[in-house]
XYZ file of C-alpha atoms in Angstrom:
485
model
C 0.192 0.155 -0.113
C 1.215 3.661 -0.740
C 0.543 6.765 0.632
C 1.570 10.109 -0.840
C 0.777 13.327 1.198
C 2.789 15.664 -1.390
C 4.701 15.694 -4.651
C 6.191 12.327 -5.527
C 9.978 11.812 -5.681
C 10.242 12.143 -9.296
C 9.273 15.601 -8.939
C 11.067 16.256 -6.076
C 14.555 15.276 -8.192
C 13.118 18.037 -10.752
C 13.078 20.564 -8.367
C 15.777 19.719 -5.976
C 18.152 19.420 -8.497
C 18.218 22.593 -10.187
C 16.153 22.231 -13.373
C 15.019 25.714 -14.009
C 12.898 25.280 -16.993
C 9.483 26.774 -16.281
C 7.678 23.974 -18.072
C 8.703 21.298 -15.319
C 7.886 24.223 -12.370
C 4.300 23.997 -13.870
C 4.412 20.290 -13.868
C 5.545 20.392 -10.045
C 2.661 22.726 -9.527
C 0.013 20.924 -11.330
C 1.102 17.560 -9.338
C 0.907 19.295 -6.039
C -2.539 20.624 -6.749
C -3.889 17.009 -7.566
C -2.422 15.395 -4.530
C -3.310 18.465 -2.241
C -7.009 17.568 -2.969
C -6.800 13.950 -1.880
C -4.414 11.229 -0.652
C -3.741 8.521 -2.972
C -4.232 4.784 -1.589
C -3.968 2.066 -3.811
C -2.543 -1.153 -3.663
C -0.690 -2.962 -6.637
C -2.025 -6.121 -6.616
C -2.749 -6.463 -10.516
C -0.124 -3.997 -11.630
C 3.365 -2.959 -9.661
C 3.352 0.246 -11.011
C 0.817 3.722 -11.206
C 0.232 5.983 -13.954
C -0.078 9.190 -12.773
C -1.403 12.420 -15.053
C 0.273 15.565 -14.267
C -1.389 18.105 -16.641
C -3.752 17.763 -20.075
C -0.528 17.325 -22.245
C -0.401 13.506 -21.874
C 3.420 13.606 -23.040
C 4.179 14.594 -19.749
C 2.815 11.814 -17.822
C 4.668 9.957 -14.925
C 4.886 6.312 -13.838
C 5.644 5.334 -10.106
C 6.733 1.482 -9.940
C 7.359 -0.243 -6.402
C 9.032 -3.734 -5.751
C 9.962 -4.518 -9.334
C 12.467 -8.073 -9.591
C 13.181 -9.918 -12.707
C 9.849 -11.731 -12.929
C 7.782 -8.577 -13.126
C 9.850 -5.969 -14.147
C 8.640 -5.868 -17.859
C 4.897 -6.709 -16.935
C 4.744 -3.906 -14.190
C 6.002 -1.131 -16.826
C 4.071 -2.469 -19.509
C 0.583 -2.610 -17.814
C 0.512 1.115 -17.379
C 1.655 1.733 -21.088
C 5.071 2.508 -20.351
C 7.059 3.757 -22.675
C 4.044 5.557 -24.334
C 3.393 8.989 -23.466
C 5.595 8.987 -20.519
C 8.356 11.222 -19.656
C 9.292 10.283 -15.961
C 9.564 7.601 -14.315
C 10.343 6.439 -10.738
C 10.824 2.858 -10.055
C 11.504 2.096 -5.985
C 12.651 -0.924 -4.374
C 13.488 -3.009 -7.296
C 15.801 -6.224 -7.073
C 17.562 -6.659 -10.271
C 20.718 -7.843 -10.879
C 21.314 -5.862 -14.271
C 19.479 -2.903 -15.886
C 20.520 -2.542 -19.650
C 20.632 1.131 -20.233
C 20.169 0.494 -23.968
C 16.587 -0.495 -24.477
C 14.607 1.493 -26.467
C 12.111 2.031 -23.432
C 14.221 4.905 -21.755
C 14.437 6.593 -25.266
C 12.280 9.395 -24.417
C 12.504 9.828 -20.488
C 13.333 13.273 -19.177
C 13.525 11.996 -15.534
C 14.622 8.328 -14.548
C 14.640 7.684 -10.950
C 15.474 3.950 -9.582
C 16.317 4.098 -6.260
C 16.318 2.347 -2.469
C 16.607 -1.175 -4.420
C 19.320 -3.964 -4.996
C 20.765 -3.639 -8.215
C 24.358 -5.070 -9.141
C 25.225 -3.572 -12.591
C 23.974 -0.720 -15.120
C 25.072 -2.078 -18.756
C 25.145 -0.795 -21.898
C 24.398 3.018 -23.618
C 21.454 4.978 -23.175
C 20.464 5.786 -26.884
C 21.724 8.823 -28.679
C 19.637 11.943 -28.473
C 17.724 10.493 -25.108
C 16.594 13.695 -23.448
C 16.903 12.909 -20.059
C 17.641 15.904 -17.608
C 17.720 13.604 -14.011
C 18.989 10.670 -13.509
C 18.677 9.133 -10.141
C 20.399 5.593 -9.240
C 20.866 6.175 -5.566
C 21.031 3.647 -3.047
C 21.156 0.472 -4.599
C 24.037 -1.031 -3.839
C 25.521 -0.664 -7.371
C 28.985 -2.523 -8.066
C 29.357 -1.234 -11.912
C 28.099 1.200 -14.068
C 29.428 0.643 -17.359
C 31.995 3.076 -18.521
C 30.174 4.413 -21.514
C 26.788 4.174 -20.517
C 26.071 7.776 -19.680
C 28.149 9.827 -22.434
C 25.207 9.825 -24.522
C 23.068 11.854 -22.369
C 23.728 15.169 -23.903
C 20.938 17.086 -21.825
C 22.060 15.537 -18.055
C 22.502 17.945 -16.027
C 21.648 15.621 -12.539
C 23.298 12.412 -11.674
C 22.581 10.838 -8.003
C 25.189 7.934 -7.535
C 24.788 8.382 -4.006
C 24.786 5.361 -1.528
C 26.248 2.616 -3.953
C 29.343 0.466 -4.082
C 30.879 1.805 -7.015
C 34.812 2.075 -7.245
C 34.898 3.746 -10.615
C 33.035 6.878 -11.924
C 31.888 6.467 -15.468
C 32.807 8.815 -18.027
C 30.010 11.957 -18.041
C 29.083 14.100 -20.639
C 29.531 17.577 -19.472
C 29.713 19.135 -23.019
C 27.551 22.337 -24.098
C 28.966 24.240 -20.728
C 25.518 23.323 -19.170
C 25.793 23.277 -15.302
C 26.228 19.685 -13.848
C 25.276 18.311 -10.579
C 26.566 15.237 -9.068
C 25.796 13.434 -5.899
C 28.445 10.762 -4.978
C 27.452 11.640 -1.172
C 27.738 7.789 0.710
C 29.252 6.093 -2.243
C 32.585 6.178 -0.133
C 34.501 3.560 -2.585
C 34.513 5.479 -5.143
C 38.394 5.904 -6.120
C 39.684 9.391 -5.201
C 42.041 9.460 -8.565
C 39.244 8.878 -10.970
C 37.285 11.761 -9.360
C 40.300 13.817 -9.213
C 41.028 13.136 -12.918
C 37.275 14.151 -13.387
C 37.451 17.643 -11.776
C 40.801 18.413 -12.917
C 39.366 17.901 -16.933
C 36.060 19.727 -16.662
C 36.868 22.438 -14.562
C 35.445 24.330 -11.452
C 32.355 25.829 -13.204
C 31.227 23.094 -14.889
C 30.352 20.549 -12.425
C 29.165 20.704 -8.868
C 28.597 18.411 -6.214
C 25.572 18.152 -4.080
C 26.282 17.283 -0.242
C 29.804 17.946 -0.949
C 30.743 18.397 2.752
C 29.249 14.562 3.712
C 31.239 13.277 0.655
C 34.492 11.136 0.504
C 36.382 9.043 -1.470
C 38.665 6.185 -1.712
C 42.561 6.333 -2.285
C 45.225 3.863 -1.844
C 47.808 3.998 0.709
C 50.944 3.044 -0.530
C 53.103 4.935 2.409
C 53.678 1.620 4.370
C 54.813 -2.139 2.908
C 50.937 -3.451 2.700
C 48.324 -1.926 0.639
C 44.860 -0.942 2.023
C 42.350 2.243 1.661
C 41.507 5.526 3.263
C 38.548 7.685 3.229
C 39.390 11.323 2.245
C 37.212 14.379 1.992
C 36.252 15.423 -1.055
C 37.190 18.866 -0.544
C 40.931 17.779 -0.626
C 40.281 16.304 -3.816
C 39.045 19.302 -5.178
C 42.090 21.120 -3.957
C 44.033 19.422 -6.299
C 42.340 20.415 -9.223
C 43.769 23.815 -8.330
C 47.068 22.657 -7.237
C 48.972 24.044 -10.493
C 48.279 27.434 -9.410
C 50.229 26.929 -6.224
C 52.975 24.787 -7.917
C 56.175 26.919 -7.729
C 56.954 29.006 -11.118
C 59.467 31.788 -12.104
C 59.782 34.136 -14.896
C 61.582 31.501 -16.967
C 60.762 28.123 -15.140
C 57.697 26.048 -14.110
C 57.639 22.933 -11.829
C 55.299 20.136 -12.223
C 52.847 19.292 -9.320
C 50.934 16.288 -9.197
C 48.580 13.866 -6.894
C 51.163 11.631 -5.411
C 49.302 9.293 -2.792
C 47.307 9.349 0.452
C 49.621 10.476 3.270
C 48.610 9.369 6.836
C 50.262 10.659 9.733
C 49.749 9.802 13.210
C 47.621 12.313 14.918
C 46.253 14.015 11.583
C 43.303 13.214 9.230
C 44.617 11.220 5.834
C 45.492 14.040 3.218
C 46.069 13.531 -0.500
C 49.793 14.233 -0.761
C 51.510 16.031 -3.554
C 54.637 15.474 -5.512
C 56.496 18.463 -7.145
C 58.959 18.181 -9.998
C 61.569 20.840 -10.208
C 64.238 18.949 -12.234
C 66.288 20.154 -15.391
C 64.991 23.982 -15.177
C 68.350 25.507 -13.931
C 67.253 26.394 -10.610
C 70.344 28.083 -8.504
C 68.638 27.498 -5.206
C 65.352 25.718 -3.601
C 61.996 27.028 -4.286
C 61.064 29.449 -1.967
C 57.100 28.148 -1.582
C 55.813 24.734 -2.130
C 52.002 23.477 -2.317
C 50.330 22.444 0.654
C 50.747 18.673 1.386
C 54.009 18.505 -0.535
C 55.844 15.444 0.568
C 58.214 14.689 -2.291
C 60.173 17.247 -3.999
C 62.677 16.317 -7.119
C 65.221 19.376 -7.705
C 67.455 17.028 -9.864
C 69.665 18.270 -12.755
C 69.715 22.018 -11.604
C 72.772 24.121 -10.099
C 71.830 24.054 -6.306
C 74.536 24.353 -4.215
C 72.954 24.572 -0.342
C 70.339 22.966 1.297
C 69.363 25.698 3.632
C 65.778 25.800 3.119
C 65.533 22.276 4.175
C 66.298 23.341 7.810
C 65.167 26.754 7.716
C 61.736 27.189 5.173
C 58.483 25.925 6.996
C 56.801 24.693 3.558
C 59.616 21.698 3.602
C 58.981 20.636 6.894
C 56.615 17.781 5.726
C 59.108 16.485 2.803
C 59.677 13.275 3.258
C 61.271 12.292 -0.016
C 63.812 14.698 -1.434
C 65.982 13.977 -4.913
C 68.619 16.540 -5.408
C 71.096 14.286 -7.720
C 73.190 16.138 -10.541
C 73.910 19.527 -8.725
C 76.804 21.459 -6.824
C 75.994 20.713 -3.578
C 79.193 20.307 -1.219
C 77.659 20.009 2.367
C 75.076 18.535 3.945
C 75.996 20.342 7.490
C 72.763 22.457 7.578
C 70.697 19.520 7.930
C 71.557 18.750 11.326
C 69.091 19.111 13.646
C 66.142 19.889 11.209
C 63.020 18.667 10.755
C 63.384 17.034 7.905
C 65.659 14.568 9.138
C 63.280 13.714 11.798
C 60.899 12.743 9.002
C 62.378 11.875 5.631
C 62.223 8.401 4.126
C 64.609 9.077 1.190
C 67.181 11.551 0.618
C 68.809 10.939 -2.857
C 72.033 13.399 -3.486
C 73.753 11.633 -6.457
C 76.598 13.022 -8.032
C 76.880 16.222 -6.475
C 80.229 17.834 -4.799
C 80.317 16.384 -1.209
C 83.693 15.738 0.194
C 83.192 14.768 3.471
C 80.399 12.948 5.369
C 79.678 13.571 8.897
C 78.182 10.502 9.397
C 76.552 11.594 12.898
C 73.871 13.713 10.778
C 72.415 10.964 9.072
C 72.852 8.649 11.816
C 69.474 7.126 13.726
C 68.285 8.480 16.756
C 68.469 6.265 19.701
C 64.864 6.107 20.243
C 63.682 5.472 16.524
C 64.165 2.068 16.075
C 62.512 2.101 12.523
C 65.343 4.386 11.248
C 67.356 1.737 9.444
C 64.411 0.014 7.730
C 62.219 2.798 6.707
C 64.624 5.883 5.847
C 67.243 5.530 2.740
C 69.771 7.482 1.530
C 71.838 7.558 -1.933
C 75.356 9.156 -2.251
C 76.649 7.438 -5.275
C 78.663 9.569 -7.688
C 80.191 11.680 -5.045
C 83.900 12.008 -4.821
C 85.081 11.944 -0.762
C 88.415 12.897 0.703
C 89.224 9.602 1.758
C 91.909 9.064 4.536
C 92.472 6.143 7.019
C 89.087 6.864 9.150
C 87.309 6.199 5.537
C 88.961 2.670 4.957
C 88.289 1.703 8.482
C 84.756 3.305 9.729
C 83.219 5.394 6.962
C 83.529 2.276 4.543
C 81.416 0.048 6.879
C 79.079 2.962 7.663
C 78.355 3.450 3.914
C 77.508 -0.142 3.530
C 74.854 -0.501 6.027
C 73.254 2.953 5.346
C 73.928 3.897 1.735
C 71.851 2.405 -0.815
C 74.431 2.476 -3.431
C 77.475 2.594 -1.632
C 79.264 0.979 -3.744
C 79.254 4.073 -6.675
C 80.359 6.326 -3.778
C 84.276 7.186 -5.148
C 87.513 8.722 -3.754
C 88.618 12.083 -4.662
C 92.572 11.806 -3.931
C 92.624 7.617 -4.479
C 91.108 6.498 -7.636
C 89.182 3.531 -5.737
C 85.637 3.377 -4.625
C 85.188 3.833 -0.573
C 84.246 0.380 -0.295
C 87.348 -1.092 -1.951
C 89.658 0.898 0.311
C 92.310 -1.316 2.177
C 92.611 -0.233 5.663
C 96.392 -1.437 5.566
C 97.129 0.688 2.660
C 95.420 3.777 3.603
C 96.571 3.941 7.550
C 99.951 4.706 8.897
C 99.686 4.710 12.466
C 101.848 6.965 14.493
C 102.593 3.705 16.565
C 104.575 2.470 13.564
C 107.423 4.850 14.049
C 107.175 4.575 17.820
C 108.139 1.232 17.984
C 111.217 1.899 15.803
C 112.230 4.583 18.487
C 111.878 1.947 20.818
C 114.558 -0.152 18.837
C 116.950 2.551 18.499
C 117.111 3.522 22.164
C 117.129 -0.113 23.187
C 120.102 -0.614 20.813
C 121.702 2.666 22.373
C 120.756 1.706 25.973
C 122.946 -1.679 25.166
C 125.813 -0.044 23.238
C 126.459 2.215 26.463
C 125.895 -0.542 28.889
C 128.728 -2.637 27.106
C 130.891 0.148 26.460
C 130.880 1.396 30.489
C 131.321 -2.424 30.883
C 134.830 -2.566 28.423
C 135.697 0.512 30.291
C 135.536 -1.004 33.610
C 137.305 -4.283 32.779
C 140.313 -2.374 31.048
C 140.482 -0.231 34.316
C 140.167 -3.557 36.063
C 143.414 -5.225 34.396
C 145.165 -2.036 34.449
C 145.227 -1.737 38.105
C 145.731 -5.470 38.558
C 148.337 -6.856 35.674
C 149.887 -3.212 35.034
C 149.462 -3.111 31.591
C 147.206 -1.530 29.172
C 144.527 -3.689 27.016
C 145.777 -4.643 23.764
C 144.024 -1.582 21.908
C 145.492 0.624 23.888
C 148.916 -0.257 23.107
C 148.770 -0.291 19.872
C 147.553 3.269 19.549
C 149.936 5.523 18.443
C 151.143 8.277 20.902
C 149.356 11.630 20.463
C 151.173 15.146 21.363
C 149.161 15.345 24.683
C 151.047 11.948 25.350
C 154.483 13.665 25.572
C 153.224 16.183 28.077
C 151.943 13.636 30.417
C 155.506 12.040 30.458
C 157.161 15.133 31.368
C-alpha cells in the first residue's frame, strides 16, 4: 500500500536538482494541486506500477513503480502503457541483477529514478539523443556502471549515484557548457584518483557536487609495505584541481605538481599528498614556496649549491622524499637538527660535490627503532676525501646505511670507498714509535757495553799493570809527551 501526501519523488528530483525550466515548474505545481485534493491509496495487486497524469499534456505523464524484480519488471512497466506518452519514471525497491541502459523503453524519458533497491550493474549505453535531464540511481548498492553508459546523455544536468558501492566513476558528458550536478555522497568506495582526474578535466565551473561536505572517496595507501584504503574528504580532492596555481614557478621556469598518494601521519587526518617536480629547469636555489601537503620534491639536474631551505623554510617541514641528484651541493652540514631529518624516508644526493660526510648527521636517533628499515639515503657519484678513517669506519657505515654505497668514490685515491684497504690507507703513529723504541734500546745496550768494557780495562790495568791490547797499539799523541814530562 502506498500513501502520498506531497509531490512524488521524481517531481522532487526535478525541483531539488536545479532544473530551472518553467515547463517543469508548472508540472510540479500541477502535481501538488492534484495531490492536495486527496490522498492516493492504492494497492498494487494487479500492476506494481501506477500511472499519474500531471497535466492535460499527456506527453508529460509519469509512472511510479514499487517492488519490481526480474519476474515482474517488464509486466509492471507494460501494464501502465510504458513507454507511450511517459516522460518521468520512478522505480523504488527494485531487485535486479542488471539494468540495460540501451533498451528503447528509456528513449523518451526526461527523468529516470531507480532508487532504494538492490541492483548490481548498469550495462550498455543510453540511446543517442535521449532527452534525460535527471538520472537518479541512488541507494541501490550498485557495484558497476559501464564506463560508456552515460556518455550519450547530452542534456543530463543531474546525476545521483549516492549510497552505492561503485569504485569507478563512469564517463560523463559535460559538454555544451551547461551546469552539471553530481551526488556521490555515501558512495565512499569511489577512487579519489578517478574523481580528481574528472574534476581536473572538466574545470571548476562545469561540475557541482550535491552534499559536498558529506562526500568522501577512497585512495590507496602505499606509504607502508602493505596496501589498504583510506577515506578522504572531497574538498581535498577538489583542491588538487587547483594545484597548479600553487605550483612553484618563475619568469623562466615552471615546476610540475601532481597527485602523489594518500599520506597518513599519526595524529592528523588523511590527506592527499603532492609531488613537486622541479628537475632540469636551471634552478640555482630551492623553491621558496611549495604547495600544501607536499611530501616529495625533485630538484635534480639543476645548479643548486646549498640545502638551507630544508632546515629553515616551514614549507619543507613535511617533505619525506627529497631528490637533488646532479647538482653542485658540497655539504649536508646544514641539515643537522632539522625537522626534515626527523621525518624523511628518502634522501638522494647522487653526483654532487660532497667531499666529507659527517655520519652523525644521518645516523639514527637512539629512540628511533625504525630508522634503518624505513629511511634510505643515496650518495653515489660523490667523490669523498678518503683517509684512514674512511677506510676503517666510513666504509662500513656506507655499506649499512647508503643504498648505492658501491658508487661512492674517493677524490684523492682512484678507488671506490667500499674497496679501500685499511692496511694501505692507514699509517699509524704507533709504527714509528716502535722503531724509536728499537733505536733507544740499541743505544742503551751499546752504552752498557761501553761502560762494561771501560770498567774491565781499568781493572786489568790496576791488577796487571798493563794496558789492554787496543790501547798499546794506539799511536802516541802530542798530549802523551806532556803527560810523560
